[in-house]
Amino acid sequence: MIGSFESIIIDCPNPRALARFYSELLGAEIVGCDHDRAELVPPGSPRPLLAFQRVDDYNPPRWPSQDLPQQMHIDVKTDDFDVAEAAVLALGATKTGSDSPTFRNYLDPAGHPFCLIKPEG
């Protein structure tokens, strides 16, 4: 092993605002928040696993186009698509209209794609 996983860092124009969005989405605690960076500690984790960093002149991915590709996305497991969808839209997500029986796609307030997914089985 070369090293161990530390965290995922997501570029955005406003770290505090995007941290609030994902805090509500995932039930995570915001820690280490300032003008340029914010970190989230998910439930049950001893440390931050997701962070957001300010990028001047930020350009969001153009999903599903490959003009400015997504490069990554987050899957969030939920038992009830309709309840979860209403909640993420109320938080500021945008529906992409690209759905299937097992997932629904959205954009977070900074334009990053994420999916609500059904549990396997």
Short mmCIF file of N, CA and C in Angstrom, two decimals:
data_model
loop_
_atom_site.label_atom_id
_atom_site.label_comp_id
_atom_site.label_asym_id
_atom_site.label_seq_id
_atom_site.Cartn_x
_atom_site.Cartn_y
_atom_site.Cartn_z
N MET A 1 0.85 -1.18 0.00
CA MET A 1 0.00 0.00 0.00
C MET A 1 0.89 1.24 0.00
N ILE A 2 0.55 2.19 -0.83
CA ILE A 2 1.30 3.44 -0.93
C ILE A 2 0.82 4.44 0.11
N GLY A 3 -0.48 4.48 0.35
CA GLY A 3 -1.05 5.44 1.29
C GLY A 3 -2.47 5.05 1.64
N SER A 4 -3.14 5.91 2.40
CA SER A 4 -4.53 5.65 2.79
C SER A 4 -5.41 6.81 2.36
N PHE A 5 -6.67 6.50 2.11
CA PHE A 5 -7.63 7.51 1.67
C PHE A 5 -7.78 8.58 2.75
N GLU A 6 -7.75 9.83 2.33
CA GLU A 6 -7.92 10.95 3.27
C GLU A 6 -9.26 11.64 3.06
N SER A 7 -9.51 12.20 1.86
CA SER A 7 -10.77 12.89 1.63
C SER A 7 -10.93 13.20 0.15
N ILE A 8 -12.14 13.60 -0.22
CA ILE A 8 -12.44 14.08 -1.56
C ILE A 8 -12.63 15.58 -1.47
N ILE A 9 -11.96 16.34 -2.32
CA ILE A 9 -12.05 17.79 -2.33
C ILE A 9 -12.79 18.21 -3.60
N ILE A 10 -13.82 19.03 -3.45
CA ILE A 10 -14.65 19.46 -4.58
C ILE A 10 -14.48 20.97 -4.78
N ASP A 11 -14.12 21.36 -6.00
CA ASP A 11 -14.01 22.79 -6.34
C ASP A 11 -15.39 23.41 -6.43
N CYS A 12 -15.49 24.68 -6.03
CA CYS A 12 -16.77 25.39 -6.09
C CYS A 12 -16.53 26.88 -5.89
N PRO A 13 -17.54 27.71 -6.16
CA PRO A 13 -17.38 29.15 -5.96
C PRO A 13 -17.61 29.59 -4.51
N ASN A 14 -18.36 28.80 -3.72
CA ASN A 14 -18.71 29.18 -2.36
C ASN A 14 -18.69 27.95 -1.45
N PRO A 15 -17.56 27.66 -0.81
CA PRO A 15 -17.44 26.45 0.00
C PRO A 15 -18.48 26.36 1.13
N ARG A 16 -18.74 27.46 1.79
CA ARG A 16 -19.70 27.45 2.91
C ARG A 16 -21.09 27.04 2.43
N ALA A 17 -21.54 27.61 1.32
CA ALA A 17 -22.88 27.29 0.80
C ALA A 17 -22.97 25.84 0.34
N LEU A 18 -21.95 25.35 -0.36
CA LEU A 18 -22.00 23.97 -0.84
C LEU A 18 -21.88 22.99 0.33
N ALA A 19 -21.11 23.35 1.35
CA ALA A 19 -21.03 22.50 2.55
C ALA A 19 -22.39 22.41 3.23
N ARG A 20 -23.12 23.52 3.29
CA ARG A 20 -24.47 23.48 3.90
C ARG A 20 -25.38 22.54 3.12
N PHE A 21 -25.33 22.61 1.78
CA PHE A 21 -26.15 21.74 0.94
C PHE A 21 -25.85 20.27 1.25
N TYR A 22 -24.58 19.88 1.21
CA TYR A 22 -24.22 18.48 1.44
C TYR A 22 -24.39 18.07 2.90
N SER A 23 -24.27 19.01 3.82
CA SER A 23 -24.53 18.71 5.22
C SER A 23 -25.98 18.28 5.41
N GLU A 24 -26.90 19.01 4.80
CA GLU A 24 -28.32 18.66 4.87
C GLU A 24 -28.61 17.36 4.11
N LEU A 25 -27.99 17.19 2.96
CA LEU A 25 -28.21 16.00 2.14
C LEU A 25 -27.74 14.74 2.85
N LEU A 26 -26.58 14.80 3.50
CA LEU A 26 -25.95 13.60 4.06
C LEU A 26 -26.04 13.51 5.58
N GLY A 27 -26.59 14.52 6.24
CA GLY A 27 -26.63 14.51 7.70
C GLY A 27 -25.24 14.65 8.31
N ALA A 28 -24.36 15.35 7.62
CA ALA A 28 -22.97 15.50 8.05
C ALA A 28 -22.77 16.81 8.80
N GLU A 29 -21.73 16.84 9.62
CA GLU A 29 -21.40 18.04 10.39
C GLU A 29 -20.36 18.87 9.64
N ILE A 30 -20.60 20.18 9.56
CA ILE A 30 -19.63 21.09 8.94
C ILE A 30 -18.56 21.43 9.97
N VAL A 31 -17.29 21.27 9.59
CA VAL A 31 -16.17 21.62 10.46
C VAL A 31 -15.14 22.38 9.63
N GLY A 32 -14.27 23.10 10.28
CA GLY A 32 -13.19 23.77 9.58
C GLY A 32 -13.62 24.68 8.45
N CYS A 33 -14.68 25.44 8.67
CA CYS A 33 -15.26 26.25 7.60
C CYS A 33 -14.70 27.68 7.65
N ASP A 34 -14.18 28.13 6.50
CA ASP A 34 -13.80 29.53 6.36
C ASP A 34 -14.12 29.98 4.94
N HIS A 35 -13.62 31.13 4.55
CA HIS A 35 -13.94 31.71 3.23
C HIS A 35 -13.50 30.81 2.07
N ASP A 36 -12.39 30.10 2.24
CA ASP A 36 -11.80 29.34 1.14
C ASP A 36 -12.02 27.83 1.19
N ARG A 37 -12.48 27.32 2.32
CA ARG A 37 -12.59 25.86 2.46
C ARG A 37 -13.59 25.50 3.55
N ALA A 38 -14.30 24.39 3.32
CA ALA A 38 -15.19 23.83 4.34
C ALA A 38 -15.08 22.32 4.27
N GLU A 39 -15.20 21.67 5.42
CA GLU A 39 -15.10 20.21 5.49
C GLU A 39 -16.33 19.63 6.15
N LEU A 40 -16.67 18.39 5.76
CA LEU A 40 -17.81 17.69 6.33
C LEU A 40 -17.36 16.39 6.97
N VAL A 41 -17.91 16.12 8.15
CA VAL A 41 -17.70 14.84 8.83
C VAL A 41 -19.01 14.07 8.75
N PRO A 42 -19.05 12.99 7.96
CA PRO A 42 -20.28 12.20 7.85
C PRO A 42 -20.60 11.49 9.17
N PRO A 43 -21.87 11.13 9.38
CA PRO A 43 -22.23 10.40 10.60
C PRO A 43 -21.39 9.12 10.72
N GLY A 44 -20.86 8.89 11.91
CA GLY A 44 -20.08 7.68 12.17
C GLY A 44 -18.62 7.77 11.78
N SER A 45 -18.21 8.86 11.15
CA SER A 45 -16.81 9.01 10.75
C SER A 45 -16.07 9.82 11.81
N PRO A 46 -14.83 9.44 12.11
CA PRO A 46 -14.06 10.20 13.10
C PRO A 46 -13.42 11.47 12.53
N ARG A 47 -13.50 11.65 11.20
CA ARG A 47 -12.81 12.79 10.59
C ARG A 47 -13.51 13.23 9.31
N PRO A 48 -13.16 14.41 8.80
CA PRO A 48 -13.75 14.87 7.54
C PRO A 48 -13.39 13.95 6.38
N LEU A 49 -14.38 13.66 5.54
CA LEU A 49 -14.14 12.85 4.34
C LEU A 49 -14.47 13.60 3.06
N LEU A 50 -15.16 14.73 3.20
CA LEU A 50 -15.58 15.52 2.04
C LEU A 50 -15.27 16.98 2.34
N ALA A 51 -14.62 17.66 1.39
CA ALA A 51 -14.28 19.07 1.60
C ALA A 51 -14.58 19.85 0.32
N PHE A 52 -14.74 21.14 0.49
CA PHE A 52 -15.07 22.04 -0.62
C PHE A 52 -14.07 23.18 -0.60
N GLN A 53 -13.49 23.49 -1.76
CA GLN A 53 -12.51 24.58 -1.82
C GLN A 53 -12.93 25.62 -2.85
N ARG A 54 -12.72 26.88 -2.48
CA ARG A 54 -13.05 28.00 -3.36
C ARG A 54 -12.11 28.02 -4.56
N VAL A 55 -12.70 28.22 -5.74
CA VAL A 55 -11.95 28.37 -6.98
C VAL A 55 -12.46 29.63 -7.66
N ASP A 56 -11.55 30.57 -7.89
CA ASP A 56 -11.94 31.79 -8.62
C ASP A 56 -12.31 31.41 -10.05
N ASP A 57 -13.29 32.09 -10.60
CA ASP A 57 -13.76 31.85 -11.97
C ASP A 57 -14.16 30.39 -12.19
N TYR A 58 -14.80 29.80 -11.18
CA TYR A 58 -15.25 28.41 -11.25
C TYR A 58 -16.21 28.19 -12.42
N ASN A 59 -16.03 27.12 -13.16
CA ASN A 59 -16.92 26.71 -14.24
C ASN A 59 -17.45 25.32 -13.93
N PRO A 60 -18.76 25.17 -13.74
CA PRO A 60 -19.31 23.85 -13.41
C PRO A 60 -19.22 22.89 -14.59
N PRO A 61 -19.27 21.58 -14.30
CA PRO A 61 -19.29 20.61 -15.39
C PRO A 61 -20.53 20.81 -16.25
N ARG A 62 -20.46 20.39 -17.49
CA ARG A 62 -21.60 20.46 -18.41
C ARG A 62 -22.15 19.05 -18.59
N TRP A 63 -22.94 18.59 -17.65
CA TRP A 63 -23.45 17.22 -17.69
C TRP A 63 -24.79 17.17 -18.38
N PRO A 64 -25.07 16.23 -19.25
CA PRO A 64 -24.24 15.07 -19.61
C PRO A 64 -23.27 15.33 -20.76
N SER A 65 -23.21 16.54 -21.28
CA SER A 65 -22.26 16.87 -22.35
C SER A 65 -20.83 16.62 -21.87
N GLN A 66 -19.94 16.35 -22.78
CA GLN A 66 -18.53 16.16 -22.44
C GLN A 66 -17.69 17.40 -22.73
N ASP A 67 -18.35 18.54 -23.03
CA ASP A 67 -17.62 19.79 -23.28
C ASP A 67 -16.77 20.18 -22.08
N LEU A 68 -17.31 20.04 -20.90
CA LEU A 68 -16.60 20.25 -19.64
C LEU A 68 -17.06 19.10 -18.74
N PRO A 69 -16.39 17.93 -18.81
CA PRO A 69 -16.91 16.71 -18.19
C PRO A 69 -17.01 16.77 -16.68
N GLN A 70 -17.89 15.92 -16.14
CA GLN A 70 -18.17 15.89 -14.71
C GLN A 70 -16.97 15.42 -13.89
N GLN A 71 -16.16 14.53 -14.37
CA GLN A 71 -14.98 13.98 -13.72
C GLN A 71 -15.30 13.12 -12.50
N MET A 72 -16.34 13.37 -11.78
CA MET A 72 -16.77 12.55 -10.65
C MET A 72 -18.19 12.94 -10.29
N HIS A 73 -18.88 12.06 -9.55
CA HIS A 73 -20.17 12.42 -8.98
C HIS A 73 -20.39 11.60 -7.71
N ILE A 74 -21.32 12.01 -6.90
CA ILE A 74 -21.62 11.35 -5.62
C ILE A 74 -22.95 10.62 -5.76
N ASP A 75 -22.99 9.36 -5.31
CA ASP A 75 -24.24 8.60 -5.22
C ASP A 75 -24.72 8.63 -3.78
N VAL A 76 -26.00 8.96 -3.59
CA VAL A 76 -26.62 9.01 -2.26
C VAL A 76 -27.75 7.99 -2.23
N LYS A 77 -27.63 7.01 -1.34
CA LYS A 77 -28.64 5.95 -1.25
C LYS A 77 -29.87 6.45 -0.49
N THR A 78 -31.07 6.12 -1.01
CA THR A 78 -32.32 6.50 -0.36
C THR A 78 -33.35 5.40 -0.56
N ASP A 79 -34.25 5.26 0.40
CA ASP A 79 -35.32 4.26 0.29
C ASP A 79 -36.53 4.80 -0.45
N ASP A 80 -36.68 6.13 -0.53
CA ASP A 80 -37.87 6.72 -1.13
C ASP A 80 -37.46 7.86 -2.07
N PHE A 81 -37.47 7.59 -3.37
CA PHE A 81 -37.08 8.60 -4.35
C PHE A 81 -37.90 9.88 -4.24
N ASP A 82 -39.21 9.76 -4.11
CA ASP A 82 -40.06 10.94 -4.13
C ASP A 82 -39.81 11.85 -2.93
N VAL A 83 -39.68 11.28 -1.74
CA VAL A 83 -39.40 12.08 -0.54
C VAL A 83 -38.01 12.71 -0.65
N ALA A 84 -37.03 11.92 -1.07
CA ALA A 84 -35.66 12.43 -1.19
C ALA A 84 -35.57 13.51 -2.27
N GLU A 85 -36.28 13.31 -3.38
CA GLU A 85 -36.26 14.31 -4.44
C GLU A 85 -36.82 15.64 -3.96
N ALA A 86 -37.94 15.61 -3.28
CA ALA A 86 -38.52 16.85 -2.75
C ALA A 86 -37.53 17.56 -1.83
N ALA A 87 -36.83 16.78 -1.01
CA ALA A 87 -35.87 17.37 -0.06
C ALA A 87 -34.68 17.99 -0.78
N VAL A 88 -34.09 17.30 -1.77
CA VAL A 88 -32.92 17.87 -2.44
C VAL A 88 -33.29 19.08 -3.29
N LEU A 89 -34.48 19.07 -3.88
CA LEU A 89 -34.92 20.24 -4.64
C LEU A 89 -35.14 21.44 -3.72
N ALA A 90 -35.68 21.19 -2.52
CA ALA A 90 -35.87 22.27 -1.54
C ALA A 90 -34.53 22.84 -1.07
N LEU A 91 -33.48 22.02 -1.07
CA LEU A 91 -32.15 22.48 -0.67
C LEU A 91 -31.44 23.27 -1.77
N GLY A 92 -31.97 23.21 -3.00
CA GLY A 92 -31.36 23.97 -4.09
C GLY A 92 -30.82 23.13 -5.22
N ALA A 93 -31.04 21.82 -5.20
CA ALA A 93 -30.61 20.96 -6.31
C ALA A 93 -31.49 21.22 -7.53
N THR A 94 -30.99 20.84 -8.69
CA THR A 94 -31.72 20.94 -9.95
C THR A 94 -31.85 19.55 -10.54
N LYS A 95 -33.05 19.20 -10.97
CA LYS A 95 -33.28 17.89 -11.59
C LYS A 95 -32.78 17.93 -13.03
N THR A 96 -32.06 16.88 -13.46
CA THR A 96 -31.54 16.84 -14.82
C THR A 96 -32.50 16.18 -15.79
N GLY A 97 -33.44 15.38 -15.26
CA GLY A 97 -34.37 14.66 -16.12
C GLY A 97 -33.81 13.35 -16.63
N SER A 98 -32.64 12.99 -16.19
CA SER A 98 -32.01 11.73 -16.60
C SER A 98 -32.20 10.71 -15.48
N ASP A 99 -33.29 9.95 -15.57
CA ASP A 99 -33.66 9.02 -14.51
C ASP A 99 -33.74 7.59 -15.03
N SER A 100 -33.72 6.66 -14.11
CA SER A 100 -33.96 5.25 -14.41
C SER A 100 -34.72 4.66 -13.22
N PRO A 101 -35.12 3.41 -13.27
CA PRO A 101 -35.79 2.81 -12.12
C PRO A 101 -34.89 2.69 -10.88
N THR A 102 -33.56 2.76 -11.06
CA THR A 102 -32.65 2.59 -9.92
C THR A 102 -31.90 3.85 -9.50
N PHE A 103 -32.00 4.93 -10.27
CA PHE A 103 -31.34 6.18 -9.88
C PHE A 103 -32.04 7.38 -10.49
N ARG A 104 -31.80 8.56 -9.87
CA ARG A 104 -32.25 9.85 -10.41
C ARG A 104 -31.07 10.81 -10.32
N ASN A 105 -30.88 11.60 -11.38
CA ASN A 105 -29.75 12.52 -11.46
C ASN A 105 -30.17 13.96 -11.14
N TYR A 106 -29.25 14.69 -10.48
CA TYR A 106 -29.47 16.08 -10.09
C TYR A 106 -28.16 16.84 -10.22
N LEU A 107 -28.24 18.15 -10.14
CA LEU A 107 -27.06 19.01 -10.03
C LEU A 107 -27.13 19.70 -8.69
N ASP A 108 -25.99 19.76 -7.97
CA ASP A 108 -25.97 20.51 -6.71
C ASP A 108 -25.96 22.00 -7.03
N PRO A 109 -26.03 22.88 -6.03
CA PRO A 109 -26.09 24.32 -6.31
C PRO A 109 -24.89 24.88 -7.07
N ALA A 110 -23.75 24.18 -7.05
CA ALA A 110 -22.58 24.63 -7.81
C ALA A 110 -22.49 23.96 -9.18
N GLY A 111 -23.45 23.09 -9.52
CA GLY A 111 -23.49 22.46 -10.83
C GLY A 111 -22.87 21.08 -10.92
N HIS A 112 -22.41 20.50 -9.79
CA HIS A 112 -21.85 19.15 -9.81
C HIS A 112 -22.99 18.12 -9.87
N PRO A 113 -22.88 17.12 -10.73
CA PRO A 113 -23.91 16.09 -10.77
C PRO A 113 -23.82 15.17 -9.55
N PHE A 114 -24.97 14.71 -9.09
CA PHE A 114 -25.04 13.66 -8.07
C PHE A 114 -26.29 12.85 -8.33
N CYS A 115 -26.34 11.65 -7.77
CA CYS A 115 -27.48 10.75 -7.99
C CYS A 115 -28.09 10.32 -6.67
N LEU A 116 -29.40 10.20 -6.67
CA LEU A 116 -30.09 9.46 -5.63
C LEU A 116 -30.22 8.05 -6.18
N ILE A 117 -29.83 7.05 -5.39
CA ILE A 117 -29.89 5.67 -5.85
C ILE A 117 -30.71 4.83 -4.88
N LYS A 118 -31.32 3.78 -5.40
CA LYS A 118 -32.06 2.84 -4.56
C LYS A 118 -31.09 1.80 -4.01
N PRO A 119 -31.36 1.31 -2.78
CA PRO A 119 -30.52 0.24 -2.24
C PRO A 119 -30.58 -1.00 -3.14
N GLU A 120 -29.49 -1.73 -3.21
CA GLU A 120 -29.48 -2.97 -3.99
C GLU A 120 -30.35 -4.01 -3.32
N GLY A 121 -30.98 -4.84 -4.15
CA GLY A 121 -31.75 -5.94 -3.59
C GLY A 121 -33.20 -5.81 -3.66
#
